Short mmCIF file of C-alpha atoms and ligand atoms in Angstrom, two decimals:
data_model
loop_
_atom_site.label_atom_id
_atom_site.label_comp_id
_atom_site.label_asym_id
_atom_site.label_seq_id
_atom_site.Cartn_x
_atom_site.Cartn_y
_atom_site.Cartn_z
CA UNK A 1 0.00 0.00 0.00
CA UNK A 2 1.53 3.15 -1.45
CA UNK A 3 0.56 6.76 -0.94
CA UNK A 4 2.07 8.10 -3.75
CA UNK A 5 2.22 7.18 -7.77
CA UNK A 6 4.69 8.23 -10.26
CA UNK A 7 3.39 8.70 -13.73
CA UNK A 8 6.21 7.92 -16.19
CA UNK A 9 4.86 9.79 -19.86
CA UNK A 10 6.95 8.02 -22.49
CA UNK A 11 3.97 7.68 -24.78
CA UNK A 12 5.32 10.60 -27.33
CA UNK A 13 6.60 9.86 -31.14
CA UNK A 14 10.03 11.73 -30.42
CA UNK A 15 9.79 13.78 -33.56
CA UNK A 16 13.34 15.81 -33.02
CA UNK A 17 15.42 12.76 -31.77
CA UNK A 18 14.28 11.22 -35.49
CA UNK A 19 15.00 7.80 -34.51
CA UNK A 20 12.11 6.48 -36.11
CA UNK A 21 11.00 4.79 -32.89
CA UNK A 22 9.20 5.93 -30.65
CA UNK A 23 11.63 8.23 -28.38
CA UNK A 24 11.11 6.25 -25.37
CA UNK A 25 12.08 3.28 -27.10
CA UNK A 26 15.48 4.29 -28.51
CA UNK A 27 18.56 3.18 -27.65
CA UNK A 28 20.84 4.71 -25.79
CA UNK A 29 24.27 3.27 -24.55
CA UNK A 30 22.92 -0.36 -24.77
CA UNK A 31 19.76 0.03 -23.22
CA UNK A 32 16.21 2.35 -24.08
CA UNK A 33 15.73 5.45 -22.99
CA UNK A 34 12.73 4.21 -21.31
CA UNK A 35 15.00 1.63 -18.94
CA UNK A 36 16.98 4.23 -18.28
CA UNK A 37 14.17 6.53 -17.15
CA UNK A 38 12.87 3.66 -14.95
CA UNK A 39 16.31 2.78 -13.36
CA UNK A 40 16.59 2.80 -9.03
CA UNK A 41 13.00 4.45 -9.36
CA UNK A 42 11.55 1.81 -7.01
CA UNK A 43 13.67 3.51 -3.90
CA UNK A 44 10.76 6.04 -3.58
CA UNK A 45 8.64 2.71 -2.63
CA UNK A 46 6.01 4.32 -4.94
CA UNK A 47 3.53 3.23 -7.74
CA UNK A 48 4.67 3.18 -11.06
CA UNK A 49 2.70 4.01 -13.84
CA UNK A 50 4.58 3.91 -17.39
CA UNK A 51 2.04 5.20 -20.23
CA UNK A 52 3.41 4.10 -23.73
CA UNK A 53 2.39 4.73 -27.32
CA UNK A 54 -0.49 2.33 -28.00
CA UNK A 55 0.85 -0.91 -29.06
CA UNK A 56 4.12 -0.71 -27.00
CA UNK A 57 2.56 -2.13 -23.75
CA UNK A 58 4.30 -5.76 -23.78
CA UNK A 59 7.31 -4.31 -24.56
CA UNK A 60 7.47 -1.65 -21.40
CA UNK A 61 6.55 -4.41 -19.52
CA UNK A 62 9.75 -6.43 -20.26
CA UNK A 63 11.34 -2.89 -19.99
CA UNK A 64 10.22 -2.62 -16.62
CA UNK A 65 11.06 -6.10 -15.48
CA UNK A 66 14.68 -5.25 -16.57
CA UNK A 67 15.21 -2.20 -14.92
CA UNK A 68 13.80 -3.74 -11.45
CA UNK A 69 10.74 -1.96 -11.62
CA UNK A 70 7.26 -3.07 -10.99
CA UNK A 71 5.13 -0.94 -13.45
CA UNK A 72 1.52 -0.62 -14.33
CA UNK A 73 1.83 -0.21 -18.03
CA UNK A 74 -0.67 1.58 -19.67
CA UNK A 75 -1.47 3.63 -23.43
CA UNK A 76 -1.15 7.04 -24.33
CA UNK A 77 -2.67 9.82 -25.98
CA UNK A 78 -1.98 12.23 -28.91
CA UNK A 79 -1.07 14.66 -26.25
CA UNK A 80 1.12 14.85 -23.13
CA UNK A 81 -1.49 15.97 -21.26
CA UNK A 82 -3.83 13.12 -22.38
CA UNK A 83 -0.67 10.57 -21.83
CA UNK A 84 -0.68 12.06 -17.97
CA UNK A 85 -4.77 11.71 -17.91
CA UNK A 86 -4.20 8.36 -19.26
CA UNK A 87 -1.52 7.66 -16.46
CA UNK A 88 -3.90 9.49 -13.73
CA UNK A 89 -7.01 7.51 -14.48
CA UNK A 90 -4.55 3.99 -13.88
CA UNK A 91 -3.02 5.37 -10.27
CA UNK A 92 -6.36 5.53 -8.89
CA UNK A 93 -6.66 6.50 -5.55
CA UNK A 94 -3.30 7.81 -4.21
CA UNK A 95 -2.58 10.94 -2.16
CA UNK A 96 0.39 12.09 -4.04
CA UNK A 97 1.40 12.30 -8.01
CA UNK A 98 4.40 12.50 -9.37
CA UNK A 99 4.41 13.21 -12.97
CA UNK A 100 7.62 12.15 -15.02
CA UNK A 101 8.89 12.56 -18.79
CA UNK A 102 10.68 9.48 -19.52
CA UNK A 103 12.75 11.55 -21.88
CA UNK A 104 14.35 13.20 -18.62
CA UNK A 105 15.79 9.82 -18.72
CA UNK A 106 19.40 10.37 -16.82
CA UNK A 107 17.30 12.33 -13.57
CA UNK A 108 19.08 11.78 -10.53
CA UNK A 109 17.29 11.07 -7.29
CA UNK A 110 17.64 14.56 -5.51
CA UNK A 111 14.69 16.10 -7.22
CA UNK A 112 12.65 13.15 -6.49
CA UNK A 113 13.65 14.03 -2.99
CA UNK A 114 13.01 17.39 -3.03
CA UNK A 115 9.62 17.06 -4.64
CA UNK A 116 8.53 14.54 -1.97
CA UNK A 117 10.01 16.63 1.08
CA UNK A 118 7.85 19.81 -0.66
CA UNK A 119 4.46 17.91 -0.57
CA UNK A 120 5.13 15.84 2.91
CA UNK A 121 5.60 19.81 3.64
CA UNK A 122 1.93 20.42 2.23
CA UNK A 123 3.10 21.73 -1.17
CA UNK A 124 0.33 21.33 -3.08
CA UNK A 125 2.49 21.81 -6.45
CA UNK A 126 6.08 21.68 -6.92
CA UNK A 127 8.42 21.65 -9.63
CA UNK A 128 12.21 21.31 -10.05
CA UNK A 129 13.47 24.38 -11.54
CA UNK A 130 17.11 25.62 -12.81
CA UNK A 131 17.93 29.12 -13.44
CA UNK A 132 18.11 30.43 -17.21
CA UNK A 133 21.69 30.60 -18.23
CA UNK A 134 21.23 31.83 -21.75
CA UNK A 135 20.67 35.64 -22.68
CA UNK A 136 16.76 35.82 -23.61
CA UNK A 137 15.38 37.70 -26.31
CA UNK A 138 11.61 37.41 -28.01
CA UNK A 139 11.41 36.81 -31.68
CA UNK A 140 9.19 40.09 -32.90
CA UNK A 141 7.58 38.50 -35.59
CA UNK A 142 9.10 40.33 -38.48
CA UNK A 143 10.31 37.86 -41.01
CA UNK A 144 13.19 38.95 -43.65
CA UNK A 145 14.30 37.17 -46.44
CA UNK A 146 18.11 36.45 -45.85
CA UNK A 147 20.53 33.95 -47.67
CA UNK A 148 20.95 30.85 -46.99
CA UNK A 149 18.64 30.93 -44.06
CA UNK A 150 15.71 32.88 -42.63
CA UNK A 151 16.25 35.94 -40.87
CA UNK A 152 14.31 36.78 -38.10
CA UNK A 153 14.50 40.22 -36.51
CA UNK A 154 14.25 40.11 -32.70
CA UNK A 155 12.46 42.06 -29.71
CA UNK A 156 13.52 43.02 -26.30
CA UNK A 157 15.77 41.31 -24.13
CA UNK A 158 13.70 39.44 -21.22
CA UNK A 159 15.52 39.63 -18.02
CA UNK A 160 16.57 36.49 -17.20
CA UNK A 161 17.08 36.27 -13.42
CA UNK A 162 13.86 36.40 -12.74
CA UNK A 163 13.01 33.27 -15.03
CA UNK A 164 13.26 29.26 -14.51
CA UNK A 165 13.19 26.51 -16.78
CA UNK A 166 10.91 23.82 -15.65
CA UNK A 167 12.05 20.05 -15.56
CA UNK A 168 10.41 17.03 -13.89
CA UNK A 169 9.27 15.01 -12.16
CA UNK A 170 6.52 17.74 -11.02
CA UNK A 171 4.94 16.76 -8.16
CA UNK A 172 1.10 17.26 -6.99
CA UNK A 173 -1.73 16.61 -4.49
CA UNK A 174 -3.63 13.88 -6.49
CA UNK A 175 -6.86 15.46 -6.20
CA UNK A 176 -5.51 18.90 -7.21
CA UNK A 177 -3.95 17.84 -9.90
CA UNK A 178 -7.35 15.66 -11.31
CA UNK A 179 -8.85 18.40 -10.48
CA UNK A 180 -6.59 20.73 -12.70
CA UNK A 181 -7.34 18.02 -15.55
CA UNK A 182 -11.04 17.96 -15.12
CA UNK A 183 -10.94 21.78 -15.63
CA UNK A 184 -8.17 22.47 -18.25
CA UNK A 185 -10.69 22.91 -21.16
CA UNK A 186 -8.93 23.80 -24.64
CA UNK A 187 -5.70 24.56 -22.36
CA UNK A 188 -4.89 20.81 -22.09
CA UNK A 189 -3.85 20.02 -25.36
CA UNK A 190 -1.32 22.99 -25.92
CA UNK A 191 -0.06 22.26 -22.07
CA UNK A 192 3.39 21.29 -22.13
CA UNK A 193 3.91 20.28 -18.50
CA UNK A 194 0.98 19.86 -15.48
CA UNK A 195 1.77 23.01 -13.39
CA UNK A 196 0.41 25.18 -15.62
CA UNK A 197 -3.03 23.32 -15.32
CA UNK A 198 -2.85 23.59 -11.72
CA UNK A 199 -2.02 27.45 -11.85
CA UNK A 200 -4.93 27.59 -14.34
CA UNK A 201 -6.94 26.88 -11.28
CA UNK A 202 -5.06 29.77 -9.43
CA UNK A 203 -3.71 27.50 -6.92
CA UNK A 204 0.08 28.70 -6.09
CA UNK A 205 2.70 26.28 -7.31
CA UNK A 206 6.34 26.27 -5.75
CA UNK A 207 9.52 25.32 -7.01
CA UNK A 208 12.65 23.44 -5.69
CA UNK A 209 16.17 22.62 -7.26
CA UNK A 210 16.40 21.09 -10.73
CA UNK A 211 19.21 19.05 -11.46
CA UNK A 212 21.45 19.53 -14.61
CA UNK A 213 21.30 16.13 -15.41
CA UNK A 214 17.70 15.84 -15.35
CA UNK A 215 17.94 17.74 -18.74
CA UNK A 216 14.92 16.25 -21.87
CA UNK A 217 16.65 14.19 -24.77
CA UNK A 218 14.51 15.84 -26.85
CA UNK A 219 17.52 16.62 -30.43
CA UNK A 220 20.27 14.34 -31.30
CA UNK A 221 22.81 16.35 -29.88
CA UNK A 222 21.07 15.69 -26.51
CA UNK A 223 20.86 12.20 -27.14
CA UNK A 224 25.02 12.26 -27.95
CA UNK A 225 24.98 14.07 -24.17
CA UNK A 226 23.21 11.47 -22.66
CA UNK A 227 24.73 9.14 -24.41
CA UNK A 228 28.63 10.03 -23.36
CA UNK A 229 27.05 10.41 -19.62
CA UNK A 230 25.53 7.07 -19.69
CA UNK A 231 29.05 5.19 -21.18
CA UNK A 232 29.87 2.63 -19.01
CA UNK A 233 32.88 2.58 -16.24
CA UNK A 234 31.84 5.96 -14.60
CA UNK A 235 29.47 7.75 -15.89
CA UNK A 236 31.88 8.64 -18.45
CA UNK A 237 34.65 9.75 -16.47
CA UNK A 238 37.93 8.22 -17.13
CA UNK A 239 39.30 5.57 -14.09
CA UNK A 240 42.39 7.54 -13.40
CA UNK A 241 45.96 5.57 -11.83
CA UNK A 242 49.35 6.71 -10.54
CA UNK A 243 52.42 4.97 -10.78
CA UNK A 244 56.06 5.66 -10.30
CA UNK A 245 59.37 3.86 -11.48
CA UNK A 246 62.66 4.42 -10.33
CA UNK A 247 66.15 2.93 -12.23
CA UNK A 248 70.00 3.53 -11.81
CA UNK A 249 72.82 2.80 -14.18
CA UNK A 250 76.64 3.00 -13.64
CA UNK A 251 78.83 4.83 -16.00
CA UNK A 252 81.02 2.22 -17.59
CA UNK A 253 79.34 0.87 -20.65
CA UNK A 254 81.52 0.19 -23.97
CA UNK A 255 78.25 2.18 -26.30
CA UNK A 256 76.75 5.52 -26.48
CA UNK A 257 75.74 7.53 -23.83
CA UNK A 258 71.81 6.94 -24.08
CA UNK A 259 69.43 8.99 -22.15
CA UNK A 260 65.59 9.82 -22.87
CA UNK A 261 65.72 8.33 -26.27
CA UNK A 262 69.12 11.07 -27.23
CA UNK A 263 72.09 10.20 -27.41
CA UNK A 264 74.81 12.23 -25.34
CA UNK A 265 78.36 13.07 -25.21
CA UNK A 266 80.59 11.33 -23.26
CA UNK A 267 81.06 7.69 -21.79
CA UNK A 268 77.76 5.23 -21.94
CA UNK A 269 75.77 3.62 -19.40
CA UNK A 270 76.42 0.46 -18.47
CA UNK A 271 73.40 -2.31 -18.37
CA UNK A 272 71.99 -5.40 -20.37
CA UNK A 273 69.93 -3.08 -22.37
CA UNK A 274 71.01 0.38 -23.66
CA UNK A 275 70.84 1.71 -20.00
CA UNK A 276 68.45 4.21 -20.31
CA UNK A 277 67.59 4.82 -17.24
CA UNK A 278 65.35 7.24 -17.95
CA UNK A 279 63.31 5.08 -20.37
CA UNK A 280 63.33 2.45 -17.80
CA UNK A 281 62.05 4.63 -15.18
CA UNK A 282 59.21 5.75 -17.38
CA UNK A 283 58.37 1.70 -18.30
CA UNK A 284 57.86 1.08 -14.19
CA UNK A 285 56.02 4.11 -13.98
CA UNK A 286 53.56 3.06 -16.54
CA UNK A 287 53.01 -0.51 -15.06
CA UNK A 288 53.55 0.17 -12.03
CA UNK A 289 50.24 3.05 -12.52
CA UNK A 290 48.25 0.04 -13.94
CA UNK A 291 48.93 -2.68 -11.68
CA UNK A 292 51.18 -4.94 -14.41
CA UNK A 293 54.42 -5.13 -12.22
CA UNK A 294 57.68 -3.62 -13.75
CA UNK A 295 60.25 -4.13 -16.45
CA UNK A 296 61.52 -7.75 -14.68
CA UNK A 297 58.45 -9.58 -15.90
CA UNK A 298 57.83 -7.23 -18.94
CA UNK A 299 61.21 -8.19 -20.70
CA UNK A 300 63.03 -10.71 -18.48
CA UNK A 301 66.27 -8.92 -17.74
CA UNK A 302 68.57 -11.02 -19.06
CA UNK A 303 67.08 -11.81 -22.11
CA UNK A 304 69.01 -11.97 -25.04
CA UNK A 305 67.06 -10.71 -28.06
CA UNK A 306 66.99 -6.88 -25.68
CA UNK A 307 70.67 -7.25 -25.30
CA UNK A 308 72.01 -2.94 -26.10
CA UNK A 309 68.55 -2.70 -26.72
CA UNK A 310 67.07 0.94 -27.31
CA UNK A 311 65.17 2.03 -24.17
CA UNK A 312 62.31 2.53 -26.40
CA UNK A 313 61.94 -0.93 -27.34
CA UNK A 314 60.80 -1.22 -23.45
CA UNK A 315 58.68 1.81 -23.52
CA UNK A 316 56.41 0.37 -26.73
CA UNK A 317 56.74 -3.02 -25.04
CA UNK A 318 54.97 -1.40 -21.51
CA UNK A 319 52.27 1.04 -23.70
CA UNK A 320 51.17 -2.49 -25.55
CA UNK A 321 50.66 -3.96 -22.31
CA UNK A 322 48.64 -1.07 -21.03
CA UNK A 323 46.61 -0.54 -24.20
CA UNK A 324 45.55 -4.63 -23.93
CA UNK A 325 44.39 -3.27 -20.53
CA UNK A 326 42.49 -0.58 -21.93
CA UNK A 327 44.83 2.03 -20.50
CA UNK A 328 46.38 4.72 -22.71
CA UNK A 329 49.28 7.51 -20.79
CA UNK A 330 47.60 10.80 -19.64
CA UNK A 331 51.30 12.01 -18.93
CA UNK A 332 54.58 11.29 -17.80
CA UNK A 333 57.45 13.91 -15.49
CA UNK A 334 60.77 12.21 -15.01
CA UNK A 335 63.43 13.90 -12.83
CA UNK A 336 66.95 12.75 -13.64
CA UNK A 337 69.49 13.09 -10.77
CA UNK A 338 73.26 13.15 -12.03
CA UNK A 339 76.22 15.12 -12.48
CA UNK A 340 76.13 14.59 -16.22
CA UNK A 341 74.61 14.84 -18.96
CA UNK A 342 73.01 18.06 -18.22
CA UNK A 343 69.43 17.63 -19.40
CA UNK A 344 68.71 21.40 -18.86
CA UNK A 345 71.15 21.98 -21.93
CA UNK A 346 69.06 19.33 -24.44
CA UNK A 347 65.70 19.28 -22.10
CA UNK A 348 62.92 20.09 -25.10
CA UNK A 349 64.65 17.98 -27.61
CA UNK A 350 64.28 15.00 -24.53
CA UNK A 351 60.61 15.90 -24.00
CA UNK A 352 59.42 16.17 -27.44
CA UNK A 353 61.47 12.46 -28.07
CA UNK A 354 59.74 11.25 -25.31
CA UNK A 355 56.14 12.74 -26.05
CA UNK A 356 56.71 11.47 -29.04
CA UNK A 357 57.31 7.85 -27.75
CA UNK A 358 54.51 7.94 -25.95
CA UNK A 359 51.90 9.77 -27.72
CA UNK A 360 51.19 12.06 -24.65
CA UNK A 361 52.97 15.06 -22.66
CA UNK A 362 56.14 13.93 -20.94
CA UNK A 363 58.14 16.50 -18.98
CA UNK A 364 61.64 16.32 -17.88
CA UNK A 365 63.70 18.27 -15.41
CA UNK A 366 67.08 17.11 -13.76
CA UNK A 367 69.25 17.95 -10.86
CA UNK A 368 72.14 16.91 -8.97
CA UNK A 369 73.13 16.06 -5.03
CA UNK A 370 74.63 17.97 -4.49
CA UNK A 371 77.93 16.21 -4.54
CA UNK A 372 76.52 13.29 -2.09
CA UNK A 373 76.34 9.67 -2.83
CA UNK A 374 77.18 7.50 -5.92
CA UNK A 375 75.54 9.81 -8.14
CA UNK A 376 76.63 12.66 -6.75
CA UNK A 377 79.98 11.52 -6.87
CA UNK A 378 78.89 10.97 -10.56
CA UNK A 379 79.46 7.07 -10.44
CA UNK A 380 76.06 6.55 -12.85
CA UNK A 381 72.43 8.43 -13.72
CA UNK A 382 69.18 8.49 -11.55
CA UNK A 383 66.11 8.72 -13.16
CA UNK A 384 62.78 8.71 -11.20
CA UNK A 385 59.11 9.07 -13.29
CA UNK A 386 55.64 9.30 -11.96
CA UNK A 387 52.90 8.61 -14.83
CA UNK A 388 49.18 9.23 -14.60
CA UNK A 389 47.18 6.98 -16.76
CA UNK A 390 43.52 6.39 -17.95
CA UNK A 391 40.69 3.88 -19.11
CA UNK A 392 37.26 4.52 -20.34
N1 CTP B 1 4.69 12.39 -24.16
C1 CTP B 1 3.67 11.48 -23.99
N2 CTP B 1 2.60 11.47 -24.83
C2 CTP B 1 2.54 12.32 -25.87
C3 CTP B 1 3.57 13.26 -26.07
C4 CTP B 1 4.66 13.28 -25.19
O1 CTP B 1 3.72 10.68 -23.06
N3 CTP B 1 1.50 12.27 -26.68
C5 CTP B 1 5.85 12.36 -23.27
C6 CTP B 1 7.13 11.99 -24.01
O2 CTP B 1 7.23 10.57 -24.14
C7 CTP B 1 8.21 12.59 -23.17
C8 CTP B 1 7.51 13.78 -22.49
O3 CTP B 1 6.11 13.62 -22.73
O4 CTP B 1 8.68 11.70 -22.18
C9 CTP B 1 8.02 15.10 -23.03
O5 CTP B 1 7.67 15.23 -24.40
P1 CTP B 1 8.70 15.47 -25.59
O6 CTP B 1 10.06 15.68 -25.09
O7 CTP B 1 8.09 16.52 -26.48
O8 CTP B 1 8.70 14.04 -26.33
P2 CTP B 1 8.10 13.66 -27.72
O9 CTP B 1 6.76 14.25 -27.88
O10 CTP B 1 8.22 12.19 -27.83
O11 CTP B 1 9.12 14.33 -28.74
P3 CTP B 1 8.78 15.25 -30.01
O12 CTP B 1 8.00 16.42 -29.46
O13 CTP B 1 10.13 15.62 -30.55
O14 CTP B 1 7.99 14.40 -30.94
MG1 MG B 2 6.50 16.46 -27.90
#
């Protein structure tokens, strides 16, 4: 037994989003717009009424089921106002009525909330509101043949603070708002929300927060917001890791000097590989960030197909590893600590090699110790990287 009934209108033909389904019923990152709508809507603990073109009933129904809602499932009208009669003749009697567009499909749960608090208040109308962000201007009517398009000349600027953009769900005293229906007249048809009814009847009607993301798919382009919102692993926002690597290598080896990808003046590094320290630094960074252990297991160390091999032969090997993952480099800083080479001298020829390499920002800065320690002594090179990384 449930005081309160949420209509769900998803019973329009969803002209602008030209999907040639009814919108309700189009797809939208792998599920309808409709089982999106529905989604965690049984938390309220209300009933749910879901009014759908005529001839779409069975398939809410399984839409329903899917999304973990128990719905009454009822047709439409030509209108949204004779969708919501529809929808208000099925709740029967309740004490409270929520009315919901299904196309407000991503709608968090905080207007819900604030709707409900309103009329447990003794709101007897309430509707979530946001502010006007856009300059506001009326069209005056005179039409003037342009080029490619139709020029329209405009009016007045209306003053926008004092304006609000109404969203759902819009939440009434049942009776009021049957009421409001019985009484609408002509008005119903052109209505294009249930306030307005209810302020026909000059009943005050109050407002409470919108939410941005309660926003109508109504155009494509809204549909492509939704859409990006809706993407799986986070809403859309990237899973973000850290990971540092650190590597040493001792003056003394018979080749180049090999450092960031350059090649330097003066004796070589010694090591199995090329010893480039930095390189090797930025490959534990990398997998250390996503969890795939370090250069040991990536290479073996002693192998001998990498023996003098280039230190970006490592760094490919690591960003193929990641990328099986799913993960791609965000960016990459790598200190090197050594009394020679001195990276200041060749710095943005090493970061552009090593953006390069990695096919995202890398920064490099160096410094010494100031005469203390094997390094500072200048024994070998230091290199330490951190590297942020991302998945969809
Ligand atoms: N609606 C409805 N019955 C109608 C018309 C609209 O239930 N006869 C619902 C829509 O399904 C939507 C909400 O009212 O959830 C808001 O309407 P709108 O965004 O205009 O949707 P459509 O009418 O489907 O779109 P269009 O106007 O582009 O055809
Ligand atoms: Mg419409």
């Amino acid at each position: 037994m449930t005081d309160t009934a949420i209509i769900v209108v998803a019973a329009g033909s969803g002209t602008r989003l030209g999907r040639g389904v009814p919108k309700a019923f189009a797809e939208l990152a792998g599920a309808t717009i409709l089982e999106h709508a529905l989604r965690d809507l049984q938390w309220v603990g209300a009933l749910i009424v879901v009014v759908v073109p005529t001839g779409y009933e069975a398939d809410a129904s399984v839409i329903a089921a899917r999304a973990g809602i128990d719905a009454l499932v009822v047709a439409g009208g030509a209108t949204r106002a004779d969708s919501v009669a529809a929808g208000l003749e099925a709740a029967g009697d309740v004490r409270f009525v929520l009315v919901h567009d299904a196309a407000r499909a991503l709608t968090p749960a905080t207007p819900f909330s604030r709707v409900l608090c309103a009329l447990a208040e003794g709101a007897g109308a309430v509707v979530p509101v946001l502010p006007v962000v856009d300059t506001v201007r009326a069209v005056d009517g005179t039409a003037r043949s342009g080029g490619a398009e139709a020029l329209q000349s405009l009016g007045a600027v209306v003053e926008r603070s004092g304006l609000r953009a109404m969203q759902t769900p819009q939440g009434f005293d049942a009776a009021l708002l049957r009421r409001a229906y019985a009484e609408a007249g002509d008005a119903r048809a052109a209505a294009t929300d249930d306030a307005q009814l209810v302020q026909m009847l000059g009943v005050e009607v109050v407002s409470v927060h919108g939410d941005e993301l309660a926003f109508k798919i109504t155009t494509a382009a809204d549909a492509d917001r939704a859409e990006a919102l809706l993407a799986p692993e986070g809403s859309g926002v990237d899973e973000l890791r850290t990971g540092i690597g650190v590597d040493v290598h001792a003056f003394g080896g018979g080749g180049p000097l090999m450092l960031a990808g350059l090649e330097w003046e003066g004796q070589g590094l010694a090591g199995h590989s090329d010893g480039d320290a930095v390189c090797h630094a930025i490959v534990d960074a990398l997998l250390g960030a996503a969890g795939l252990g370090d250069i040991g297991g990536l290479v073996g160390v002693d192998d001998p197909q990498y023996a003098g091999a280039r230190g970006e032969v490592f760094v490919r090997r690591a960003l193929e590893r990641l990328g099986a993952e799913g993960w791609a480099p965000v960016n990459v800083a790598v200190q090197v600590l050594g009394v020679r080479p001195r990276i200041g001298s060749r710095r943005e020829e090493a970061q552009a090699a090593l953006s390069a390499m990695l096919g995202a920002p890398v920064s490099v800065s160096g410094t010494t110790t100031d005469g203390l320690g094997a390094i500072g002594r200048g024994e070998g090179v230091q290199a330490i990287a951190t590297a942020l990384i991302r998945r969809r």
